[in-house]
Amino acid sequence: MKKNCFLTFLCALLLTVGQAYALDIVPNDALLNGTSFTPYVENSQSAIAAALDARFEPDLVELYKEDFSPNIESGFLAGSYNTTFNNTATDPSGATIEYTGGAIITNAYLLVKDGNTNPWWYLFDLTESGLNWDGMETLSLSGFWPNTGAISHVTLYGGAAPVPEPGTIVLMGLGLVGLAGIGRKKIKS
């Protein structure tokens, strides 16, 4: 009976811990936007990169990018994240960015770009300023240029941190059990 109660408790705990929630991102949360750099505002990706490099030290590194059309994923962490654009088939005003496994982004910034509507882009500080993104939570973007433009692409900037694989964790656990066994054997003798 105790074994069944323990298994039930363990399953309930795993279900609770395993539940993920989405971090909602809306334009009002932006740290910067395309109108922040005046008097001359450029909306090309190279101009955005230059503006960000001038503002951030050390420079931000583009780690993941997904274009809406054509749907192309690029960057060092392509495959670690997946973006689904939504709201309309041709002019998305929202997107969902999900962690799929592998390395995660640390000290993360998110750029959401349109390019045809002012402001041309929004930049979000995901790890500071109250958003506290851990690199694995789903990002839910909504309310970007509704009925006036569309998201052309999303880009994640920052540093990358490896995620330990389950095999590594098991080996570390076995090593700790072995050390505990050796320590216990020495205490008995």
Coordinates of N, CA and C in Angstrom, one line a residue:
M1 N 0.8 -1.2 0.0 CA 0.0 0.0 0.0 C 0.9 1.3 0.0
K2 N 1.9 1.3 0.8 CA 2.8 2.4 0.9 C 3.5 2.6 -0.5
K3 N 3.8 1.5 -1.2 CA 4.4 1.7 -2.5 C 3.5 2.4 -3.5
N4 N 2.2 2.0 -3.5 CA 1.2 2.6 -4.4 C 1.1 4.1 -4.1
C5 N 1.0 4.5 -2.8 CA 0.9 5.9 -2.4 C 2.1 6.7 -2.8
F6 N 3.3 6.1 -2.7 CA 4.5 6.7 -3.1 C 4.5 6.9 -4.6
L7 N 4.1 5.9 -5.4 CA 4.1 6.1 -6.8 C 3.1 7.1 -7.3
T8 N 1.9 7.2 -6.6 CA 0.9 8.2 -6.9 C 1.5 9.6 -6.6
F9 N 2.1 9.7 -5.5 CA 2.7 11.0 -5.1 C 3.8 11.4 -6.1
L10 N 4.6 10.5 -6.5 CA 5.7 10.7 -7.5 C 5.1 11.2 -8.8
C11 N 4.1 10.5 -9.3 CA 3.5 10.8 -10.6 C 2.9 12.2 -10.5
A12 N 2.2 12.5 -9.4 CA 1.6 13.9 -9.3 C 2.6 14.9 -9.3
L13 N 3.8 14.7 -8.6 CA 4.9 15.6 -8.5 C 5.5 15.9 -9.9
L14 N 5.7 14.8 -10.7 CA 6.2 14.9 -12.0 C 5.3 15.7 -12.9
L15 N 4.0 15.5 -12.8 CA 3.0 16.2 -13.6 C 3.1 17.7 -13.3
T16 N 3.2 18.0 -12.0 CA 3.2 19.4 -11.6 C 4.5 20.1 -12.1
V17 N 5.6 19.4 -11.9 CA 6.9 20.0 -12.3 C 7.0 20.1 -13.8
G18 N 6.5 19.1 -14.5 CA 6.6 19.1 -16.0 C 5.7 20.1 -16.7
Q19 N 4.8 20.7 -16.0 CA 3.9 21.6 -16.7 C 4.6 22.9 -17.1
A20 N 4.6 23.3 -18.3 CA 5.2 24.5 -18.7 C 4.2 25.6 -19.0
Y21 N 4.6 26.8 -18.8 CA 3.7 27.8 -19.1 C 4.3 28.8 -20.2
A22 N 3.5 29.6 -20.8 CA 4.1 30.5 -21.8 C 4.3 31.9 -21.2
L23 N 5.4 32.5 -21.6 CA 5.7 33.9 -21.2 C 5.1 34.8 -22.3
D24 N 4.1 35.6 -21.9 CA 3.4 36.4 -22.9 C 4.3 37.7 -23.2
I25 N 4.5 37.9 -24.5 CA 5.3 39.1 -24.9 C 4.4 40.0 -25.8
V26 N 4.2 41.2 -25.4 CA 3.4 42.2 -26.2 C 4.3 43.4 -26.5
P27 N 4.0 44.2 -27.5 CA 4.8 45.4 -27.8 C 5.1 46.3 -26.7
N28 N 4.2 46.5 -25.7 CA 4.4 47.4 -24.6 C 5.5 47.0 -23.7
D29 N 5.9 45.7 -23.7 CA 7.0 45.2 -22.9 C 8.4 45.5 -23.5
A30 N 8.5 46.1 -24.6 CA 9.7 46.3 -25.3 C 10.7 47.2 -24.6
L31 N 12.0 46.8 -24.6 CA 13.1 47.6 -24.1 C 13.4 48.8 -25.0
L32 N 13.4 48.4 -26.3 CA 13.7 49.4 -27.4 C 12.7 49.1 -28.6
N33 N 12.6 50.1 -29.4 CA 11.9 49.8 -30.7 C 12.5 50.6 -31.8
G34 N 12.0 50.3 -33.0 CA 12.6 50.9 -34.2 C 12.6 52.4 -34.3
T35 N 11.8 53.1 -33.4 CA 11.8 54.6 -33.4 C 12.8 55.1 -32.3
S36 N 13.4 54.2 -31.5 CA 14.3 54.6 -30.4 C 15.6 55.3 -30.9
F37 N 16.0 55.0 -32.2 CA 17.2 55.6 -32.7 C 16.9 56.7 -33.7
T38 N 16.9 57.9 -33.2 CA 16.6 59.1 -34.0 C 17.8 59.9 -34.1
P39 N 18.0 60.8 -35.0 CA 17.0 61.2 -36.0 C 16.9 60.3 -37.2
Y40 N 17.9 59.4 -37.5 CA 17.9 58.6 -38.6 C 17.6 57.1 -38.2
V41 N 16.5 56.6 -38.7 CA 16.1 55.2 -38.3 C 16.1 54.4 -39.6
E42 N 16.9 53.3 -39.5 CA 17.0 52.4 -40.6 C 16.4 51.0 -40.2
N43 N 15.7 50.3 -41.1 CA 15.1 49.1 -40.7 C 15.7 47.8 -41.3
S44 N 16.9 48.0 -41.9 CA 17.6 46.8 -42.5 C 18.2 46.0 -41.3
Q45 N 18.4 44.7 -41.5 CA 18.9 43.9 -40.4 C 20.3 44.3 -40.0
S46 N 21.1 44.7 -41.0 CA 22.5 45.2 -40.7 C 22.5 46.5 -39.9
A47 N 21.5 47.4 -40.2 CA 21.4 48.6 -39.4 C 20.9 48.4 -38.0
I48 N 20.0 47.4 -37.8 CA 19.6 47.0 -36.5 C 20.7 46.5 -35.7
A49 N 21.5 45.6 -36.3 CA 22.7 45.0 -35.7 C 23.7 46.1 -35.2
A50 N 23.9 47.0 -36.1 CA 24.8 48.1 -35.8 C 24.3 49.0 -34.6
A51 N 23.0 49.2 -34.6 CA 22.4 50.0 -33.5 C 22.5 49.2 -32.2
L52 N 22.3 47.9 -32.2 CA 22.3 47.1 -31.0 C 23.8 47.0 -30.5
D53 N 24.7 46.9 -31.5 CA 26.2 46.8 -31.1 C 26.6 48.1 -30.4
A54 N 26.1 49.2 -30.9 CA 26.4 50.5 -30.3 C 25.9 50.7 -28.9
R55 N 24.8 50.0 -28.6 CA 24.1 50.2 -27.3 C 24.5 49.1 -26.3
F56 N 24.9 47.9 -26.7 CA 25.1 46.8 -25.7 C 26.6 46.4 -25.7
E57 N 27.1 46.2 -24.5 CA 28.5 45.8 -24.3 C 28.4 44.6 -23.4
P58 N 28.9 43.4 -23.7 CA 29.5 43.1 -25.0 C 28.4 43.0 -26.0
D59 N 28.8 43.0 -27.3 CA 27.9 42.9 -28.4 C 27.0 41.7 -28.3
L60 N 25.7 41.9 -28.8 CA 24.8 40.8 -28.8 C 25.1 39.9 -30.0
V61 N 25.0 38.6 -29.8 CA 25.3 37.6 -30.8 C 23.9 37.0 -31.2
E62 N 23.7 37.0 -32.6 CA 22.5 36.4 -33.1 C 22.6 34.8 -33.0
L63 N 21.8 34.2 -32.2 CA 21.9 32.8 -32.0 C 20.8 32.0 -32.7
Y64 N 19.6 32.6 -32.9 CA 18.5 31.9 -33.5 C 17.7 32.9 -34.2
K65 N 17.3 32.6 -35.5 CA 16.4 33.4 -36.3 C 15.5 32.6 -37.1
E66 N 14.2 33.0 -37.1 CA 13.3 32.3 -38.0 C 12.5 33.3 -38.8
D67 N 12.6 33.2 -40.1 CA 11.9 34.1 -41.0 C 10.5 33.5 -41.3
F68 N 9.5 34.4 -41.4 CA 8.1 34.0 -41.7 C 8.0 33.4 -43.1
S69 N 8.5 34.2 -44.1 CA 8.4 33.7 -45.5 C 9.6 34.1 -46.3
P70 N 10.4 33.1 -46.8 CA 10.2 31.7 -46.6 C 10.5 31.3 -45.2
N71 N 9.9 30.2 -44.7 CA 10.1 29.7 -43.3 C 11.4 29.1 -43.2
I72 N 12.4 29.9 -42.9 CA 13.8 29.5 -42.8 C 14.3 29.8 -41.4
E73 N 14.9 28.7 -40.8 CA 15.5 28.8 -39.4 C 17.0 28.9 -39.6
S74 N 17.7 29.8 -38.8 CA 19.1 29.9 -38.9 C 19.7 30.2 -37.6
G75 N 21.0 30.2 -37.5 CA 21.8 30.5 -36.3 C 22.3 29.3 -35.6
F76 N 23.2 29.6 -34.6 CA 23.9 28.5 -33.9 C 22.9 27.6 -33.2
L77 N 21.8 28.1 -32.7 CA 20.8 27.3 -32.0 C 19.6 26.9 -32.8
A78 N 19.7 26.9 -34.1 CA 18.7 26.4 -35.0 C 18.5 24.9 -34.6
G79 N 17.3 24.5 -34.4 CA 17.0 23.2 -33.9 C 16.8 23.1 -32.4
S80 N 17.3 24.1 -31.6 CA 17.0 24.2 -30.2 C 15.6 24.8 -29.9
Y81 N 15.2 25.6 -30.9 CA 13.9 26.4 -30.8 C 13.1 26.2 -32.1
N82 N 11.8 26.3 -32.0 CA 10.9 26.2 -33.1 C 9.9 27.4 -33.0
T83 N 9.7 28.1 -34.1 CA 8.7 29.2 -34.1 C 7.6 28.9 -35.0
T84 N 6.4 29.1 -34.5 CA 5.1 29.0 -35.3 C 4.5 30.4 -35.3
F85 N 4.3 30.9 -36.5 CA 3.7 32.2 -36.7 C 2.2 32.0 -36.8
N86 N 1.4 32.9 -36.2 CA 0.0 32.7 -36.2 C -0.8 34.0 -36.3
N87 N -2.1 33.9 -36.2 CA -3.1 34.9 -36.3 C -3.7 35.0 -37.7
T88 N -2.8 35.1 -38.7 CA -3.3 35.0 -40.1 C -2.3 34.3 -40.9
A89 N -2.7 33.7 -42.0 CA -1.8 32.9 -42.9 C -0.7 33.8 -43.6
T90 N -1.0 35.0 -43.9 CA -0.1 35.8 -44.7 C 0.5 37.0 -43.9
D91 N -0.2 37.5 -42.9 CA 0.3 38.6 -42.1 C 0.2 38.3 -40.6
P92 N 1.2 37.6 -40.1 CA 1.1 37.2 -38.7 C 1.3 38.4 -37.7
S93 N 0.5 38.5 -36.7 CA 0.7 39.5 -35.7 C 1.1 38.8 -34.4
G94 N 1.3 37.5 -34.5 CA 1.7 36.7 -33.3 C 2.6 35.6 -33.7
A95 N 3.2 35.0 -32.7 CA 4.1 33.8 -32.9 C 4.3 33.1 -31.6
T96 N 4.7 31.9 -31.7 CA 5.0 31.1 -30.5 C 6.4 30.5 -30.7
I97 N 7.3 30.7 -29.8 CA 8.7 30.2 -29.9 C 8.8 29.2 -28.8
E98 N 9.1 27.9 -29.2 CA 9.1 26.8 -28.2 C 10.5 26.2 -28.2
Y99 N 11.0 25.9 -27.0 CA 12.2 25.2 -26.8 C 12.0 23.7 -27.2
T100 N 12.9 23.2 -28.0 CA 12.8 21.8 -28.5 C 13.9 20.9 -28.0
G101 N 14.9 21.4 -27.3 CA 16.0 20.6 -26.7 C 17.3 21.1 -27.2
G102 N 18.3 20.7 -26.5 CA 19.7 21.1 -26.8 C 20.1 22.3 -25.9
A103 N 21.0 23.1 -26.5 CA 21.5 24.3 -25.8 C 20.4 25.3 -25.6
I104 N 20.5 26.1 -24.5 CA 19.6 27.2 -24.3 C 20.3 28.5 -24.3
I105 N 19.5 29.6 -24.5 CA 20.0 30.9 -24.6 C 20.0 31.5 -23.2
T106 N 21.2 32.1 -22.8 CA 21.3 32.9 -21.6 C 21.5 34.4 -21.9
N107 N 21.2 35.2 -21.0 CA 21.3 36.7 -21.2 C 20.6 37.0 -22.6
A108 N 19.3 36.6 -22.7 CA 18.6 36.6 -23.9 C 17.9 37.9 -24.2
Y109 N 17.9 38.3 -25.5 CA 17.1 39.4 -26.1 C 16.4 38.8 -27.3
L110 N 15.1 39.3 -27.4 CA 14.3 38.9 -28.6 C 14.0 40.1 -29.4
L111 N 14.3 40.0 -30.7 CA 13.9 41.0 -31.7 C 12.8 40.5 -32.5
V112 N 11.7 41.3 -32.6 CA 10.5 41.0 -33.4 C 10.5 42.1 -34.5
K113 N 10.6 41.7 -35.8 CA 10.7 42.7 -36.8 C 9.6 42.6 -37.9
D114 N 9.2 43.8 -38.3 CA 8.2 44.0 -39.4 C 9.0 44.6 -40.6
G115 N 9.4 45.8 -40.5 CA 10.2 46.4 -41.6 C 9.4 47.3 -42.5
N116 N 8.0 47.2 -42.4 CA 7.2 48.0 -43.3 C 6.3 49.0 -42.5
T117 N 6.3 48.9 -41.2 CA 5.4 49.7 -40.4 C 6.2 50.2 -39.2
N118 N 6.0 51.5 -38.9 CA 6.7 52.1 -37.8 C 6.0 51.8 -36.5
P119 N 6.7 51.4 -35.5 CA 8.1 51.1 -35.4 C 8.4 49.8 -36.1
W120 N 9.6 49.7 -36.8 CA 9.9 48.6 -37.7 C 10.3 47.4 -36.9
W121 N 10.7 47.5 -35.6 CA 11.1 46.4 -34.8 C 10.9 46.7 -33.4
Y122 N 10.9 45.6 -32.6 CA 10.8 45.7 -31.1 C 11.9 44.8 -30.5
L123 N 12.6 45.3 -29.5 CA 13.6 44.5 -28.8 C 13.2 44.3 -27.3
F124 N 13.2 43.0 -26.9 CA 12.8 42.7 -25.5 C 14.0 42.1 -24.8
D125 N 14.2 42.5 -23.5 CA 15.2 41.9 -22.7 C 14.5 40.8 -21.9
L126 N 14.8 39.6 -22.3 CA 14.0 38.4 -21.8 C 14.5 38.0 -20.4
T127 N 15.8 38.2 -20.1 CA 16.3 37.7 -18.8 C 16.3 38.8 -17.7
E128 N 16.1 40.0 -18.0 CA 16.1 41.1 -17.0 C 14.8 41.7 -17.0
S129 N 14.7 42.8 -16.4 CA 13.5 43.7 -16.4 C 12.2 43.0 -16.1
G130 N 12.2 42.0 -15.3 CA 10.9 41.3 -14.9 C 10.5 40.2 -15.7
L131 N 11.0 39.9 -16.9 CA 10.5 38.8 -17.7 C 11.1 37.5 -17.3
N132 N 12.3 37.5 -16.8 CA 13.0 36.3 -16.2 C 12.8 35.0 -17.0
W133 N 13.1 35.0 -18.3 CA 13.0 33.9 -19.1 C 14.1 32.9 -18.8
D134 N 13.9 31.6 -18.7 CA 14.9 30.7 -18.4 C 15.5 30.0 -19.6
G135 N 15.1 30.4 -20.8 CA 15.6 29.8 -22.0 C 14.8 28.6 -22.5
M136 N 13.9 28.1 -21.6 CA 13.2 26.9 -22.0 C 11.6 27.1 -22.0
E137 N 11.2 28.2 -21.4 CA 9.8 28.5 -21.4 C 9.3 28.9 -22.8
T138 N 8.1 28.6 -23.1 CA 7.5 29.0 -24.4 C 7.3 30.5 -24.4
L139 N 7.6 31.2 -25.5 CA 7.4 32.6 -25.7 C 6.1 32.7 -26.5
S140 N 5.2 33.5 -26.1 CA 3.9 33.7 -26.8 C 3.8 35.2 -27.2
L141 N 4.0 35.5 -28.5 CA 4.0 36.8 -29.0 C 2.7 37.2 -29.5
S142 N 2.1 38.3 -29.1 CA 0.8 38.7 -29.7 C 0.7 40.3 -29.7
G143 N -0.2 40.7 -30.6 CA -0.5 42.1 -30.8 C 0.5 42.9 -31.6
F144 N 1.3 42.3 -32.4 CA 2.3 43.0 -33.2 C 1.7 43.4 -34.6
W145 N 1.6 44.7 -34.8 CA 1.2 45.4 -36.0 C -0.2 44.8 -36.5
P146 N -1.2 44.7 -35.6 CA -2.5 44.1 -36.0 C -3.1 45.0 -37.1
N147 N -3.5 44.4 -38.2 CA -4.1 45.1 -39.3 C -3.3 46.2 -40.0
T148 N -2.0 46.3 -39.6 CA -1.2 47.3 -40.2 C 0.1 46.8 -40.8
G149 N 0.5 45.6 -40.4 CA 1.8 45.0 -40.8 C 1.8 43.6 -40.4
A150 N 3.0 43.0 -40.3 CA 3.1 41.6 -40.0 C 4.5 41.4 -39.5
I151 N 4.7 40.3 -38.7 CA 6.0 39.9 -38.3 C 6.7 39.2 -39.4
S152 N 7.9 39.8 -39.8 CA 8.7 39.2 -40.9 C 9.6 38.2 -40.3
H153 N 10.2 38.4 -39.1 CA 11.0 37.4 -38.5 C 11.2 37.7 -37.0
V154 N 11.7 36.7 -36.3 CA 12.1 36.8 -34.9 C 13.5 36.4 -34.8
T155 N 14.2 37.0 -33.9 CA 15.6 36.7 -33.7 C 15.9 36.7 -32.2
L156 N 16.6 35.7 -31.7 CA 17.1 35.6 -30.3 C 18.5 35.9 -30.3
Y157 N 18.9 36.8 -29.4 CA 20.3 37.2 -29.2 C 20.7 36.8 -27.8
G158 N 22.0 36.6 -27.6 CA 22.5 36.4 -26.3 C 23.7 35.4 -26.3
G159 N 23.9 34.7 -25.1 CA 24.9 33.7 -25.0 C 24.2 32.3 -24.9
A160 N 24.9 31.3 -25.2 CA 24.3 30.0 -25.2 C 24.9 29.2 -24.0
A161 N 24.1 28.4 -23.4 CA 24.5 27.5 -22.3 C 24.1 26.1 -22.6
P162 N 25.0 25.1 -22.5 CA 24.6 23.7 -22.7 C 23.6 23.2 -21.7
V163 N 22.7 22.3 -22.1 CA 21.8 21.7 -21.1 C 22.3 20.3 -20.9
P164 N 22.5 19.9 -19.6 CA 23.0 18.5 -19.4 C 22.0 17.5 -19.9
E165 N 22.6 16.5 -20.6 CA 21.7 15.4 -21.1 C 21.4 14.4 -20.0
P166 N 20.3 13.7 -20.1 CA 19.9 12.7 -19.1 C 21.0 11.7 -18.8
G167 N 21.7 11.3 -19.8 CA 22.8 10.3 -19.5 C 23.9 10.9 -18.6
T168 N 24.2 12.1 -18.8 CA 25.2 12.8 -18.0 C 24.7 12.9 -16.5
I169 N 23.4 13.2 -16.4 CA 22.9 13.3 -15.0 C 22.9 11.9 -14.3
V170 N 22.6 10.8 -15.1 CA 22.6 9.5 -14.5 C 24.0 9.1 -14.1
L171 N 25.0 9.4 -15.0 CA 26.4 9.1 -14.6 C 26.8 9.8 -13.4
M172 N 26.5 11.1 -13.3 CA 26.8 11.8 -12.1 C 26.2 11.2 -10.9
G173 N 24.9 10.8 -11.0 CA 24.2 10.2 -9.8 C 24.9 8.9 -9.4
L174 N 25.2 8.1 -10.4 CA 25.9 6.8 -10.1 C 27.3 7.1 -9.4
G175 N 28.0 8.1 -9.9 CA 29.2 8.4 -9.3 C 29.1 8.9 -7.8
L176 N 28.0 9.6 -7.5 CA 27.7 10.0 -6.1 C 27.4 8.8 -5.3
V177 N 26.6 7.9 -5.8 CA 26.2 6.7 -5.1 C 27.5 5.9 -4.8
G178 N 28.4 5.8 -5.8 CA 29.6 5.1 -5.6 C 30.5 5.7 -4.5
L179 N 30.6 7.0 -4.5 CA 31.4 7.7 -3.5 C 30.7 7.5 -2.1
A180 N 29.4 7.5 -2.0 CA 28.7 7.3 -0.8 C 29.0 5.9 -0.3
G181 N 29.0 4.9 -1.2 CA 29.3 3.5 -0.8 C 30.7 3.4 -0.3
I182 N 31.7 4.0 -1.0 CA 33.1 3.9 -0.5 C 33.2 4.6 0.9
G183 N 32.6 5.7 1.1 CA 32.6 6.4 2.4 C 32.0 5.5 3.5
R184 N 30.9 4.9 3.1 CA 30.2 4.0 4.1 C 31.1 2.8 4.5
K185 N 31.8 2.2 3.4 CA 32.7 1.1 3.7 C 33.8 1.5 4.6
K186 N 34.4 2.7 4.4 CA 35.5 3.1 5.2 C 35.0 3.3 6.7
I187 N 33.8 3.8 6.9 CA 33.3 4.1 8.2 C 33.1 2.7 8.9
K188 N 32.7 1.7 8.2 CA 32.4 0.4 8.9 C 33.7 -0.3 9.3
S189 N 34.8 0.0 8.5 CA 36.1 -0.7 8.8 C 36.9 0.1 9.7

